[in-house]
Tab-separated table of C-alpha atoms in Angstrom:
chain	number	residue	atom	x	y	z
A	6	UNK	CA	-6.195	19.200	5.560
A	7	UNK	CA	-7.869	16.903	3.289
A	8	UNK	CA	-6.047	13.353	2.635
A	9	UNK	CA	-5.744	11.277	-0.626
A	10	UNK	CA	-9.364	11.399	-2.608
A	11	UNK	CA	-10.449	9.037	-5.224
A	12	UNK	CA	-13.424	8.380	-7.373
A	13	UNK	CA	-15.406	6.575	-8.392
A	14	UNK	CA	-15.081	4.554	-5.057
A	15	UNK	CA	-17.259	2.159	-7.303
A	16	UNK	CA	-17.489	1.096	-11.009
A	17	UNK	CA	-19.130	-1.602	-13.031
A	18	UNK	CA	-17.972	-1.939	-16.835
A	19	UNK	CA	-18.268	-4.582	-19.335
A	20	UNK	CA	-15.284	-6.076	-20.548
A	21	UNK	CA	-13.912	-4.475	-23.552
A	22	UNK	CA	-14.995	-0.951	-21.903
A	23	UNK	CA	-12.240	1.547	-21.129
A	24	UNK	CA	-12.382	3.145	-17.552
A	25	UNK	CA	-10.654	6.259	-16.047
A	26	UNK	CA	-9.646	6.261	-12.088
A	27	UNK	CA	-9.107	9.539	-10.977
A	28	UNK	CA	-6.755	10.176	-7.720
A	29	UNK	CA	-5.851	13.392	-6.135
A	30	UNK	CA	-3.327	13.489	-3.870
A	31	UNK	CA	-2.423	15.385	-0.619
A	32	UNK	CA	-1.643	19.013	-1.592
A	33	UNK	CA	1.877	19.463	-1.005
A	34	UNK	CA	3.094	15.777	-2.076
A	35	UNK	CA	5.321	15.479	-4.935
A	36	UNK	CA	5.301	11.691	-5.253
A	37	UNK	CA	2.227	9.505	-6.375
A	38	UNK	CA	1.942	5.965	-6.519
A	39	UNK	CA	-0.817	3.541	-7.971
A	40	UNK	CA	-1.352	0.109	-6.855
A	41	UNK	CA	-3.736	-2.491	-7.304
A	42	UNK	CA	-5.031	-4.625	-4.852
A	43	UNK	CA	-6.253	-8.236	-5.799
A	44	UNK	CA	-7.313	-11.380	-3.888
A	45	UNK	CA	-4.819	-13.626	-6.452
A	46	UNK	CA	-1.983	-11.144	-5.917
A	47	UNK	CA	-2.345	-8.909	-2.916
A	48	UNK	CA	-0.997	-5.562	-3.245
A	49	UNK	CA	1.213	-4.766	-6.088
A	50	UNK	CA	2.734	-1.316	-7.790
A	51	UNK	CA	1.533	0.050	-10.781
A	52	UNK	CA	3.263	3.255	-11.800
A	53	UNK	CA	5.102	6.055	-9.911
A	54	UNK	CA	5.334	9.851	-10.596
A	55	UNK	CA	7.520	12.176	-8.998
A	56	UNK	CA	7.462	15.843	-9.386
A	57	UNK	CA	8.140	16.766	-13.392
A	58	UNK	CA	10.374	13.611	-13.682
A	59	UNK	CA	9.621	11.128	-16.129
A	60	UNK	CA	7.189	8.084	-14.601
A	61	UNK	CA	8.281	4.679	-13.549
A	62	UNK	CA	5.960	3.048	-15.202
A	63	UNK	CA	7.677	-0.733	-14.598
A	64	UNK	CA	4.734	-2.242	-12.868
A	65	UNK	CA	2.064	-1.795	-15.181
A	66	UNK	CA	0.589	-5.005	-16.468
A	67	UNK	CA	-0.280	-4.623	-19.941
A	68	UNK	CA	-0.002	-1.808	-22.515
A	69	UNK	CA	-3.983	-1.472	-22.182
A	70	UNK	CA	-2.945	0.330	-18.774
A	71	UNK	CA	-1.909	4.055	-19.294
A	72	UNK	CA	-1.590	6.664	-16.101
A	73	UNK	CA	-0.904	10.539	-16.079
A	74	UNK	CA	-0.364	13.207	-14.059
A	75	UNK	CA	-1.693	16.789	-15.034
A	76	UNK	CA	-0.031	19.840	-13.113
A	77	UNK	CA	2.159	17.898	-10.481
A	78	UNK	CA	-1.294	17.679	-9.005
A	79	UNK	CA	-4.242	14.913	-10.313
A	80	UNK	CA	-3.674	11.776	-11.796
A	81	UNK	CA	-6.163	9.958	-13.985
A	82	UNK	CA	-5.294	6.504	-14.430
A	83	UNK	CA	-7.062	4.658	-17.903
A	84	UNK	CA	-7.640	0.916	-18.729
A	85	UNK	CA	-8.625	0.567	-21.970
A	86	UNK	CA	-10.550	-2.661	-23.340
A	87	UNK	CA	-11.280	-4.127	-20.050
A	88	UNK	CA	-10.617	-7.681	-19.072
A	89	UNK	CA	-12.209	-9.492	-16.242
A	90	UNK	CA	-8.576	-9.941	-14.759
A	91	UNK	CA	-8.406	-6.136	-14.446
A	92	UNK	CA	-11.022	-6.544	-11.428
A	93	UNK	CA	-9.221	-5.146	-8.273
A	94	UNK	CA	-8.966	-2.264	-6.386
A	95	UNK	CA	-7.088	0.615	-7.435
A	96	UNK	CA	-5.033	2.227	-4.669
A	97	UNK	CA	-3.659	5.821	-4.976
A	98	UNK	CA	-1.049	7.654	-2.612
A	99	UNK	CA	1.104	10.418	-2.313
A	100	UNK	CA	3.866	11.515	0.054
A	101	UNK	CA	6.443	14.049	0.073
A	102	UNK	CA	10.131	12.866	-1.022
A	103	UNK	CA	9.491	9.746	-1.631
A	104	UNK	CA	8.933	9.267	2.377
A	105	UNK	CA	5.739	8.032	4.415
A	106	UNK	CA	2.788	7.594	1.818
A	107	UNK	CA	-0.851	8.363	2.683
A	108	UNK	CA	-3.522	6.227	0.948
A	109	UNK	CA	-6.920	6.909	-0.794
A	110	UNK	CA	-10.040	4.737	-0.149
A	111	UNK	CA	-9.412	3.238	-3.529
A	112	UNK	CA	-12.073	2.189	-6.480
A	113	UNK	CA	-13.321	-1.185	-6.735
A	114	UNK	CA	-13.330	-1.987	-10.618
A	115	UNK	CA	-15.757	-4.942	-11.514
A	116	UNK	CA	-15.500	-6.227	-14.945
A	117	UNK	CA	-18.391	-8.222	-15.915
B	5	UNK	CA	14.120	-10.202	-5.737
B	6	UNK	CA	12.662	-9.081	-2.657
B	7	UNK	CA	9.891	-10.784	-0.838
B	8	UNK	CA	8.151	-10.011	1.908
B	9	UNK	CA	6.488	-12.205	4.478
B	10	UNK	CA	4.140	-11.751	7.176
B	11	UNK	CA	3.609	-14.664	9.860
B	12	UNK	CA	0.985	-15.678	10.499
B	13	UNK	CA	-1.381	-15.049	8.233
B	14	UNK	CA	-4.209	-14.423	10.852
B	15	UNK	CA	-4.730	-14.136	14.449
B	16	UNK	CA	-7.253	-14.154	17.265
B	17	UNK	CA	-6.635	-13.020	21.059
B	18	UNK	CA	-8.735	-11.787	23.979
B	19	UNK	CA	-9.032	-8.240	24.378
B	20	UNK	CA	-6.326	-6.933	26.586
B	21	UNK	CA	-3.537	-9.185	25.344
B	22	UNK	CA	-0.502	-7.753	23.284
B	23	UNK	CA	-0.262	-8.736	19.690
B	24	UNK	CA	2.930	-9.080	18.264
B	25	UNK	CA	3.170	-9.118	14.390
B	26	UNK	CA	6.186	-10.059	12.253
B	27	UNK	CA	7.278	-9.180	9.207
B	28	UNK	CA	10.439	-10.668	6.994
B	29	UNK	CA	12.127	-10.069	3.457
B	30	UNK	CA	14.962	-11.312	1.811
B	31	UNK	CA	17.136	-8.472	0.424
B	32	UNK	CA	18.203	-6.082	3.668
B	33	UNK	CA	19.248	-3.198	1.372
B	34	UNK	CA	15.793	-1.268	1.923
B	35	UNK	CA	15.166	2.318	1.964
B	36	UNK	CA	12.464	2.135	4.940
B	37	UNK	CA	9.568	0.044	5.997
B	38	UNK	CA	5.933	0.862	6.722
B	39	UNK	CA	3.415	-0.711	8.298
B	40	UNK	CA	-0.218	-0.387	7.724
B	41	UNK	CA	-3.263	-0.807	8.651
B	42	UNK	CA	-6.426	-1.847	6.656
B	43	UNK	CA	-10.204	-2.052	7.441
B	44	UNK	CA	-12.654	-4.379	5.486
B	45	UNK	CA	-13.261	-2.083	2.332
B	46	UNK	CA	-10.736	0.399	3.105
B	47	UNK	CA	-8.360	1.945	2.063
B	48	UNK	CA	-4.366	1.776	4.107
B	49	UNK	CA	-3.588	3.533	7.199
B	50	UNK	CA	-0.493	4.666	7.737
B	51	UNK	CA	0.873	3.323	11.303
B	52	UNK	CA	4.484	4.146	12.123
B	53	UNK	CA	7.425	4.324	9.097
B	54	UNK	CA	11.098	3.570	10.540
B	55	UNK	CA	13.951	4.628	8.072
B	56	UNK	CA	16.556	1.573	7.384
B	57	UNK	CA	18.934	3.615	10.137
B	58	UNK	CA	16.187	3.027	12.848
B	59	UNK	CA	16.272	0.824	15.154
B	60	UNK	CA	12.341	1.283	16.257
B	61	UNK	CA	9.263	3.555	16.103
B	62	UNK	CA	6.639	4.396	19.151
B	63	UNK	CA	2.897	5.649	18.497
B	64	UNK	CA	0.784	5.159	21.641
B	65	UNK	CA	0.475	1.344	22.248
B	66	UNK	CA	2.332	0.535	18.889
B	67	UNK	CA	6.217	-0.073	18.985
B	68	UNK	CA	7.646	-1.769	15.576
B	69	UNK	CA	11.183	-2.543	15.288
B	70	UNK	CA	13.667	-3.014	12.204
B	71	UNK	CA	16.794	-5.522	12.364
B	72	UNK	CA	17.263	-5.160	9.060
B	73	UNK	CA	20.592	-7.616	8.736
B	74	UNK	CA	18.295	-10.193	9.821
B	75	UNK	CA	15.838	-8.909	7.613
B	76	UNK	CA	12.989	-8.776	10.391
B	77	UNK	CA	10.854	-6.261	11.674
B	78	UNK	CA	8.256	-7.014	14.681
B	79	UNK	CA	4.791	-5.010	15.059
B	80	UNK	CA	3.823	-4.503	19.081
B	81	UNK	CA	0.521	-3.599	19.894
B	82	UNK	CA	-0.287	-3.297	23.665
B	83	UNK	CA	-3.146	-3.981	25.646
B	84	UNK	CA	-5.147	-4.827	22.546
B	85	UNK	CA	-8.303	-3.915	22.063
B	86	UNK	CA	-11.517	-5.439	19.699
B	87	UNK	CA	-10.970	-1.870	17.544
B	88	UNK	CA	-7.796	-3.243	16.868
B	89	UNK	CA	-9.721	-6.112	14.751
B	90	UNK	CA	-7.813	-5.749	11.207
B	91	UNK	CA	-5.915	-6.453	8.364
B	92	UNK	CA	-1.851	-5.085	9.125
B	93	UNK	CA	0.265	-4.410	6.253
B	94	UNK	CA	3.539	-4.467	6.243
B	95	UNK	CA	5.633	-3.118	3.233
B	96	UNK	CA	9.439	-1.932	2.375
B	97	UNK	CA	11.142	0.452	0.115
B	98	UNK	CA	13.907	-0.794	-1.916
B	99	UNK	CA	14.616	2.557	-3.834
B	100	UNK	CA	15.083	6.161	-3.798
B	101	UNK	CA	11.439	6.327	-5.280
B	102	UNK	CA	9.639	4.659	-2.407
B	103	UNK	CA	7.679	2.043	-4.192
B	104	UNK	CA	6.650	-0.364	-1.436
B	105	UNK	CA	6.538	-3.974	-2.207
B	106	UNK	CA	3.924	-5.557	0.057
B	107	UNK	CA	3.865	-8.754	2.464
B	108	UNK	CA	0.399	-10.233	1.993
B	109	UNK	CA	-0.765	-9.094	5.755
B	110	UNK	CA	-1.669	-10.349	8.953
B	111	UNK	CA	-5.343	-10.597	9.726
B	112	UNK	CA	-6.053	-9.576	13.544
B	113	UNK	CA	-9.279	-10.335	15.576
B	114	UNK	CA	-9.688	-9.097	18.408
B	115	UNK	CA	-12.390	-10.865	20.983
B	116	UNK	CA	-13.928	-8.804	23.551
């Protein structure tokens, strides 16, 4: 069985730029979690979704940060206007009942 | 709030040694803990998950254990090896939803 894909696993913008990180998760998991892994701040939640409940969405930065989840399947997670503080890498993973979660390789965002 | 701290912050031992890695946080009342594992430009690897009613998880040469009124829980790794040479993660769960809250890791080298 496949594990957690994402992609790009590399993007370049300019700041100001929206960007969409797309993550799909192990076929079978219900849950899905984004974090964001910076050298300031290490690794930090973004935004959970769990089965056709509504999204905890309590660790996104900034209302320029929007993430959904099409199907109980893919999730496409957008910055919009880009700011060189966005530059991180964007973890995905999914597990089943909230238990052990399985990470993606991630996407390194670069603002310049 | 809960924190979570790994000591130290990096390590180096000769290849055959045991590593032992430790990992504190402040508010016992946690759902599980994780620990991980993570390669230069990698993504997380899952290595062993104990629930908060475990006392301790085995995988091959890793044994972690939870005290969790103490708030501690100890990564063993026997008989290391320079493959071992990484970045270990380790994170807890403080709800029902499983978002992890992360300590900031213990870098591990490895000499042959």
């Amino acid at each position: 069985g496949a594990g957690v894909s994402q992609s790009p696993s590399n993007k370049v913008t300019e700041k100001g730029k929206d960007v969409e990180l797309r993550c799909d998760p192990i076929s079978g998991h219900t849950a899905l979690y984004w974090y964001r892994q910076s050298l300031g701040q290490g690794l930090e939640f973004l935004i959970y979704f769990q089965g056709n409940s509504a999204p905890d969405k309590s660790g996104l930065p900034s209302d320029r940060f929007s993430a959904e989840r099409t199907g109980g399947s893919v999730s496409t997670l957008t910055i919009q206007r880009t700011q060189q503080e966005d530059s991180a890498v964007y973890l995905c993973a999914s597990s089943s009942f909230g238990y052990e979660q399985y990470f993606g390789p991630g996407t390194r965002l670069t603002v310049t | 709030k809960q924190e979570v701290t790994q000591i130290p912050a990096a390590l180096s031992v000769p290849e055959g040694e045991n590593l032992v890695l430790n990992c504190s946080f402040t508010d016992s009342a946690i759902y599980n803990l994780q620990w991980f594992r993570q390669d230069p430009g990698k993504g997380l690897t899952s290595l062993l998950l104990i629930q908060s009613s475990q006392r301790e998880q085995t995988s091959g040469r890793l044994n972690a254990s939870l005290d969790k009124s103490s708030g501690r829980s100890t990564l063993y790794i026997a008989a290391s090896q320079p493959g071992d040479s990484a970045t270990y993660l380790c994170a807890v769960t403080t709800d029902s939803w499983g978002k992890l809250q992360f300590g900031a890791g213990t870098q591990v080298v490895v000499t042959p």
